[in-house]
Tab-separated table of C-alpha atoms in Angstrom:
chain	number	residue	atom	x	y	z
A	1	MET	CA	0.000	0.000	0.000
A	2	ALA	CA	1.017	3.576	-0.282
A	3	ASN	CA	1.336	5.703	2.766
A	4	PRO	CA	4.143	8.210	2.404
A	5	GLU	CA	4.010	9.785	5.808
A	6	GLN	CA	0.315	9.481	6.033
A	7	PRO	CA	-2.476	12.068	6.059
A	8	SER	CA	-2.540	15.485	4.307
A	9	LEU	CA	-4.977	17.328	1.960
A	10	THR	CA	-5.045	19.232	-1.375
A	11	SER	CA	-5.982	18.796	-5.043
A	12	GLY	CA	-5.840	21.056	-8.051
A	13	VAL	CA	-7.116	22.005	-11.468
A	14	SER	CA	-5.814	24.352	-14.195
A	15	PRO	CA	-7.481	27.731	-14.850
A	16	GLY	CA	-10.371	27.689	-17.275
A	17	LYS	CA	-10.679	23.901	-17.285
A	18	HIS	CA	-13.921	22.072	-16.547
A	19	LEU	CA	-14.339	19.487	-13.814
A	20	GLN	CA	-16.110	16.349	-14.927
A	21	ASP	CA	-18.025	14.283	-12.362
A	22	SER	CA	-20.409	11.899	-14.070
A	23	LEU	CA	-22.075	8.572	-13.550
A	24	THR	CA	-23.622	8.549	-17.021
A	25	SER	CA	-20.570	7.247	-18.847
A	26	ARG	CA	-19.456	4.698	-16.254
A	27	ARG	CA	-20.502	1.716	-18.366
A	28	GLN	CA	-18.339	2.815	-21.310
A	29	PHE	CA	-15.552	3.505	-18.846
A	30	LEU	CA	-15.793	0.030	-17.326
A	31	ARG	CA	-15.665	-1.600	-20.755
A	32	GLN	CA	-12.151	-0.205	-21.211
A	33	PHE	CA	-10.745	-2.678	-18.713
A	34	LEU	CA	-13.040	-5.723	-19.025
A	35	GLY	CA	-10.511	-7.635	-21.083
A	36	ALA	CA	-7.623	-7.151	-18.681
A	37	SER	CA	-6.429	-9.854	-16.309
A	38	PHE	CA	-7.350	-9.767	-12.633
A	39	MET	CA	-4.983	-9.723	-9.674
A	40	ALA	CA	-1.298	-8.850	-9.679
A	41	ALA	CA	0.863	-10.452	-7.030
A	42	GLY	CA	2.479	-8.425	-4.293
A	43	GLY	CA	1.876	-4.913	-3.118
A	44	ILE	CA	3.520	-1.658	-2.147
A	45	TRP	CA	2.904	-0.066	1.233
A	46	MET	CA	4.042	3.553	0.886
A	47	ARG	CA	4.539	4.203	4.560
A	48	ASP	CA	7.892	5.951	4.604
A	49	LYS	CA	8.396	7.183	1.067
A	50	VAL	CA	8.086	10.869	0.243
A	51	PHE	CA	8.198	11.788	-3.428
A	52	ALA	CA	10.480	14.543	-4.685
A	53	SER	CA	8.725	17.821	-5.331
A	54	SER	CA	8.034	19.141	-8.813
A	55	THR	CA	7.087	22.565	-10.150
A	56	GLY	CA	4.176	21.426	-12.317
A	57	PRO	CA	2.341	18.447	-13.817
A	58	SER	CA	4.990	16.455	-15.655
A	59	GLN	CA	2.717	13.672	-16.934
A	60	PRO	CA	-0.878	12.491	-16.523
A	61	LEU	CA	-1.677	11.041	-13.111
A	62	ARG	CA	-4.425	8.628	-12.130
A	63	PHE	CA	-5.563	7.576	-8.673
A	64	VAL	CA	-8.496	5.631	-7.263
A	65	GLN	CA	-10.429	6.724	-4.195
A	66	LEU	CA	-11.923	4.037	-1.979
A	67	SER	CA	-13.643	4.931	1.271
A	68	ASP	CA	-15.377	3.580	4.356
A	69	THR	CA	-14.540	-0.091	3.930
A	70	HIS	CA	-15.394	-0.812	7.609
A	71	ILE	CA	-13.447	-4.066	7.866
A	72	GLY	CA	-14.682	-6.044	10.866
A	73	TYR	CA	-18.284	-4.892	10.659
A	74	GLN	CA	-20.877	-7.601	11.243
A	75	GLY	CA	-24.526	-6.773	10.759
A	76	ASP	CA	-27.407	-6.300	8.361
A	77	ALA	CA	-26.137	-3.095	6.719
A	78	ASN	CA	-23.616	-5.219	4.793
A	79	ARG	CA	-23.448	-8.941	5.412
A	80	ASP	CA	-20.081	-9.303	3.658
A	81	VAL	CA	-17.918	-6.169	3.783
A	82	LEU	CA	-14.880	-8.122	2.596
A	83	GLY	CA	-16.846	-9.421	-0.373
A	84	SER	CA	-17.854	-5.898	-1.382
A	85	LEU	CA	-14.261	-4.729	-1.063
A	86	ALA	CA	-13.095	-7.677	-3.186
A	87	ILE	CA	-15.440	-6.640	-5.999
A	88	ALA	CA	-14.016	-3.120	-5.932
A	89	LEU	CA	-10.430	-4.387	-5.891
A	90	GLY	CA	-11.157	-6.770	-8.764
A	91	ALA	CA	-12.496	-3.896	-10.875
A	92	ILE	CA	-9.558	-1.655	-9.948
A	93	ALA	CA	-7.155	-4.413	-10.993
A	94	LEU	CA	-8.665	-4.252	-14.487
A	95	LEU	CA	-8.174	-0.516	-14.959
A	96	ASP	CA	-6.205	0.514	-18.026
A	97	PRO	CA	-4.224	2.641	-17.571
A	98	LYS	CA	-3.376	1.339	-14.148
A	99	PRO	CA	-3.701	3.903	-11.339
A	100	ASP	CA	-0.550	5.431	-9.866
A	101	PHE	CA	-1.996	4.796	-6.429
A	102	ILE	CA	-5.117	4.072	-4.393
A	103	VAL	CA	-6.219	6.322	-1.538
A	104	VAL	CA	-8.662	5.137	1.121
A	105	THR	CA	-10.284	8.105	2.828
A	106	GLY	CA	-10.969	6.732	6.275
A	107	ASP	CA	-12.985	4.233	8.268
A	108	LEU	CA	-10.824	1.431	6.968
A	109	THR	CA	-12.147	-0.596	9.899
A	110	GLN	CA	-15.244	-0.819	12.068
A	111	GLY	CA	-14.590	0.736	15.475
A	112	THR	CA	-13.939	-1.515	18.464
A	113	SER	CA	-12.892	-0.868	22.056
A	114	GLN	CA	-10.426	-3.791	22.038
A	115	GLU	CA	-6.947	-2.780	20.851
A	116	SER	CA	-5.985	-6.309	19.793
A	117	GLU	CA	-9.078	-6.590	17.616
A	118	ARG	CA	-8.482	-3.110	16.201
A	119	LEU	CA	-4.959	-4.060	15.141
A	120	LYS	CA	-6.222	-7.341	13.691
A	121	ARG	CA	-8.725	-5.442	11.526
A	122	PHE	CA	-6.001	-3.119	10.255
A	123	GLN	CA	-3.915	-6.151	9.295
A	124	THR	CA	-6.876	-7.667	7.435
A	125	PHE	CA	-7.333	-4.394	5.575
A	126	ARG	CA	-3.644	-4.286	4.642
A	127	HIS	CA	-3.697	-7.901	3.467
A	128	HIS	CA	-6.540	-7.284	1.035
A	129	LEU	CA	-5.244	-3.992	-0.336
A	130	LEU	CA	-1.762	-5.429	-0.822
A	131	SER	CA	-3.217	-8.052	-3.147
A	132	LEU	CA	-2.925	-5.373	-5.843
A	133	HIS	CA	0.496	-4.293	-6.999
A	134	ILE	CA	-0.521	-0.660	-6.560
A	135	PRO	CA	0.707	1.834	-3.932
A	136	VAL	CA	-1.928	2.634	-1.310
A	137	TYR	CA	-2.313	5.739	0.863
A	138	THR	CA	-4.790	6.060	3.705
A	139	VAL	CA	-6.209	8.602	6.117
A	140	ALA	CA	-7.884	7.719	9.399
A	141	GLY	CA	-11.616	7.763	10.021
A	142	GLU	CA	-13.220	8.127	13.428
A	143	HIS	CA	-13.823	4.357	13.559
A	144	ASP	CA	-10.070	3.862	13.076
A	145	ALA	CA	-8.740	6.493	15.437
A	146	LEU	CA	-11.195	8.113	17.839
A	147	MET	CA	-11.068	5.324	20.432
A	148	ASP	CA	-7.368	5.878	21.214
A	149	GLN	CA	-6.555	9.158	19.445
A	150	GLY	CA	-4.990	7.264	16.564
A	151	LYS	CA	-2.376	5.234	18.464
A	152	SER	CA	-3.358	1.871	16.962
A	153	TYR	CA	-3.749	3.447	13.532
A	154	GLU	CA	-0.233	4.898	13.684
A	155	LYS	CA	1.152	1.552	14.822
A	156	ALA	CA	-0.525	-0.374	11.991
A	157	MET	CA	-0.796	2.156	9.161
A	158	GLY	CA	1.654	5.009	9.713
A	159	PRO	CA	1.426	8.740	10.508
A	160	LEU	CA	-1.940	10.441	10.919
A	161	TYR	CA	-0.982	13.284	8.564
A	162	TYR	CA	1.628	13.737	5.850
A	163	ASP	CA	2.234	15.130	2.372
A	164	PHE	CA	3.821	13.909	-0.865
A	165	ARG	CA	4.413	14.904	-4.475
A	166	LEU	CA	3.879	12.876	-7.626
A	167	HIS	CA	4.130	13.970	-11.272
A	168	GLY	CA	4.050	17.602	-10.196
A	169	VAL	CA	0.819	17.243	-8.182
A	170	GLN	CA	0.918	18.191	-4.487
A	171	PHE	CA	-0.952	15.940	-2.063
A	172	TYR	CA	-1.797	16.631	1.586
A	173	ALA	CA	-3.400	13.999	3.806
A	174	LEU	CA	-4.979	15.399	6.961
A	175	ASP	CA	-6.347	14.012	10.204
A	176	ASN	CA	-9.665	15.618	11.158
A	177	VAL	CA	-11.096	12.840	13.330
A	178	SER	CA	-8.639	11.322	15.837
A	179	ARG	CA	-9.483	13.765	18.676
A	180	GLY	CA	-12.831	14.925	17.332
A	181	PHE	CA	-13.972	16.519	14.112
A	182	PHE	CA	-11.230	19.124	13.823
A	183	VAL	CA	-7.659	19.430	12.534
A	184	GLY	CA	-6.221	21.373	15.465
A	185	GLU	CA	-3.538	23.967	16.009
A	186	LYS	CA	-0.535	21.610	15.987
A	187	GLN	CA	-1.428	20.079	12.644
A	188	ARG	CA	-2.307	23.464	11.148
A	189	GLN	CA	1.133	24.770	12.124
A	190	TRP	CA	2.733	21.739	10.475
A	191	LEU	CA	0.650	22.368	7.365
A	192	LYS	CA	1.574	26.051	7.298
A	193	GLN	CA	5.270	25.141	7.277
A	194	ARG	CA	4.815	22.500	4.574
A	195	LEU	CA	2.881	24.894	2.348
A	196	LYS	CA	5.801	27.325	2.396
A	197	GLN	CA	7.619	24.758	0.228
A	198	ALA	CA	4.667	24.265	-2.138
A	199	ASN	CA	3.901	25.798	-5.527
A	200	PRO	CA	0.564	27.685	-5.367
A	201	MET	CA	0.146	27.335	-9.147
A	202	ALA	CA	0.510	23.540	-9.155
A	203	PRO	CA	-2.429	21.131	-8.889
A	204	THR	CA	-3.026	20.480	-5.193
A	205	VAL	CA	-5.132	17.753	-3.590
A	206	ILE	CA	-6.304	17.237	-0.019
A	207	PHE	CA	-7.329	13.841	1.350
A	208	CYS	CA	-9.285	13.639	4.607
A	209	HIS	CA	-12.124	11.712	6.175
A	210	ALA	CA	-14.674	14.345	7.207
A	211	PRO	CA	-15.637	17.107	4.746
A	212	LEU	CA	-13.919	20.490	4.974
A	213	TYR	CA	-17.259	22.268	4.888
A	214	ASP	CA	-20.454	22.005	6.915
A	215	VAL	CA	-22.529	19.317	5.198
A	216	PHE	CA	-24.795	18.522	8.155
A	217	SER	CA	-23.437	19.210	11.627
A	218	PRO	CA	-26.093	17.222	13.589
A	219	TRP	CA	-24.556	14.091	12.065
A	220	ASN	CA	-20.950	15.279	12.551
A	221	TRP	CA	-20.588	15.787	8.800
A	222	TYR	CA	-18.271	18.758	9.140
A	223	THR	CA	-14.817	19.859	10.355
A	224	TYR	CA	-14.909	22.427	13.155
A	225	ASP	CA	-11.834	24.382	11.999
A	226	ALA	CA	-12.236	23.848	8.250
A	227	HIS	CA	-12.218	27.602	7.630
A	228	GLU	CA	-8.826	28.006	9.321
A	229	VAL	CA	-7.425	25.063	7.354
A	230	LEU	CA	-8.648	26.331	3.993
A	231	LYS	CA	-7.367	29.843	4.719
A	232	LEU	CA	-3.858	28.361	4.554
A	233	PHE	CA	-4.586	27.350	0.949
A	234	ALA	CA	-5.905	30.768	-0.092
A	235	PRO	CA	-2.904	31.467	-2.390
A	236	PHE	CA	-3.457	28.172	-4.221
A	237	HIS	CA	-5.264	28.355	-7.545
A	238	HIS	CA	-6.129	24.717	-8.242
A	239	LEU	CA	-7.339	22.928	-5.107
A	240	SER	CA	-9.493	19.798	-4.697
A	241	VAL	CA	-10.573	17.901	-1.582
A	242	PHE	CA	-11.515	14.220	-1.593
A	243	PHE	CA	-13.227	12.994	1.573
A	244	GLY	CA	-15.229	10.043	2.902
A	245	HIS	CA	-17.427	9.765	6.015
A	246	VAL	CA	-20.756	10.644	4.331
A	247	HIS	CA	-21.152	7.307	2.492
A	248	GLN	CA	-22.533	8.936	-0.668
A	249	LEU	CA	-21.576	11.091	-3.635
A	250	LEU	CA	-21.452	14.770	-2.765
A	251	SER	CA	-19.755	17.784	-4.318
A	252	HIS	CA	-19.296	21.341	-3.138
A	253	GLN	CA	-17.869	24.189	-5.220
A	254	GLY	CA	-16.093	27.110	-3.544
A	255	SER	CA	-14.301	30.118	-4.996
A	256	PHE	CA	-11.007	28.275	-5.438
A	257	ILE	CA	-11.800	24.758	-4.308
A	258	THR	CA	-14.011	21.775	-5.168
A	259	GLN	CA	-14.777	19.112	-2.571
A	260	TYR	CA	-15.926	15.570	-3.392
A	261	GLY	CA	-17.608	13.079	-1.069
A	262	ALA	CA	-17.150	9.402	-1.890
A	263	MET	CA	-19.292	6.313	-2.153
A	264	PRO	CA	-18.386	3.621	0.399
A	265	THR	CA	-17.791	-0.061	-0.194
A	266	SER	CA	-19.700	-0.877	3.026
A	267	TRP	CA	-23.194	0.695	3.098
A	268	PRO	CA	-24.873	3.880	1.834
A	269	LEU	CA	-26.305	6.511	4.157
A	270	PRO	CA	-29.334	8.758	3.630
A	271	GLU	CA	-29.223	12.229	2.181
A	272	PRO	CA	-28.297	14.881	4.787
A	273	GLY	CA	-31.345	16.031	6.712
A	274	PHE	CA	-33.612	13.345	5.265
A	275	LEU	CA	-33.866	11.665	8.672
A	276	THR	CA	-33.701	13.131	12.173
A	277	VAL	CA	-31.523	10.264	13.436
A	278	LEU	CA	-28.725	8.898	11.253
A	279	GLU	CA	-29.386	5.182	10.785
A	280	ARG	CA	-28.125	2.418	8.538
A	281	TRP	CA	-30.756	0.405	6.715
A	282	PRO	CA	-30.581	-3.358	6.089
A	283	GLN	CA	-28.765	-4.452	2.951
A	284	SER	CA	-31.164	-5.152	0.096
A	285	THR	CA	-31.318	-8.762	-1.071
A	286	SER	CA	-32.343	-7.695	-4.583
A	287	ASP	CA	-29.789	-4.856	-4.870
A	288	PRO	CA	-27.020	-5.643	-2.346
A	289	TYR	CA	-24.528	-3.181	-3.853
A	290	MET	CA	-26.860	-0.190	-3.988
A	291	GLY	CA	-24.908	3.027	-3.431
A	292	LEU	CA	-21.541	1.261	-3.199
A	293	GLY	CA	-18.600	2.016	-5.445
A	294	PHE	CA	-15.315	3.808	-5.959
A	295	ARG	CA	-13.938	6.809	-7.845
A	296	VAL	CA	-11.289	7.084	-10.562
A	297	VAL	CA	-9.556	10.469	-10.797
A	298	ASP	CA	-7.379	11.505	-13.735
A	299	ILE	CA	-5.271	14.665	-13.569
A	300	LYS	CA	-4.076	15.550	-17.051
A	301	ASN	CA	-0.917	17.412	-18.074
A	302	ALA	CA	-2.769	20.719	-18.278
A	303	GLY	CA	-4.217	20.159	-14.793
A	304	LEU	CA	-7.684	19.090	-15.951
A	305	VAL	CA	-9.323	16.886	-13.312
A	306	GLN	CA	-11.584	14.170	-14.737
A	307	ILE	CA	-13.690	11.996	-12.440
A	308	GLN	CA	-15.492	8.713	-13.009
A	309	ASN	CA	-17.665	7.227	-10.263
A	310	VAL	CA	-17.983	3.460	-10.662
A	311	LEU	CA	-20.870	1.568	-9.050
A	312	LEU	CA	-20.064	-1.909	-7.755
A	313	GLN	CA	-23.257	-3.276	-9.318
A	314	ASP	CA	-22.129	-2.097	-12.762
A	315	ALA	CA	-18.761	-3.775	-12.269
A	316	VAL	CA	-20.504	-7.019	-11.281
A	317	ASN	CA	-22.972	-6.896	-14.193
A	318	LEU	CA	-20.373	-6.128	-16.824
A	319	ARG	CA	-18.054	-8.816	-15.537
A	320	ARG	CA	-20.853	-11.373	-15.713
A	321	ARG	CA	-21.694	-10.378	-19.282
A	322	SER	CA	-18.070	-10.603	-20.356
A	323	SER	CA	-17.728	-14.138	-18.980
A	324	SER	CA	-21.032	-15.455	-20.374
């Protein structure tokens, strides 16, 4: 897997370019990799590597966003979380071109009060993600880190926040859950120092678990100090945020930033405000993969960000057709 020095946020786009976020063309997109072979042996865990910085996009870059895998969950919301994850990984293995890395934006595991079980779930997560020969980066979700302020997560997965560079794109992975839904002064000071070395004209991407805007605070779908965090990125022209936590596709456009919420591989959640109490619903027997999927992000040489959201059910259906 790929975890440079884990968690930090930022993503970017060139001036005058259009963001594309569409489900309508996912079937054509999936057909591009139906003929490819499945799993590659081995894996790369990018825990200690930090890429050299670059002044601008040097070549196209592709990454996949997975989120909210909730390894260890047992219940009616998803009766086989590992099976759902396996479908996603099988589809990712078929991608052509192959992604430069996978990022998992939090809640890798289902929360537990037992440290030994928590570490076991992290190891299960690592084992499955390492089945692909693709670097993997992660950020912590509250299920991963809130119980012990991220101690087990750091032991199993690496640092709670970090940054890295690849093909001229600047990435920041942030922790906004381990002590509550905020980033905090210490991490903001670290970020401020790291941004002094960054290029404000280069594509910049932030990865985090909770959104950096107020989606729906009664359900903790927010980051308390998001405004202070984003103020640090004010000089940056091409900024994107990719987050998890909300278990559904969301997007939010600001003056210099676009934020994207991700589908989970575990279970969908209702639209914000639709219910008074946030509740999971039982997994459908007729449509077990409803609302589950992953995202493919391409950042082109000119900085254009192109997004494809892939539903697990489409991946299953197309695979069945191709083998029949």
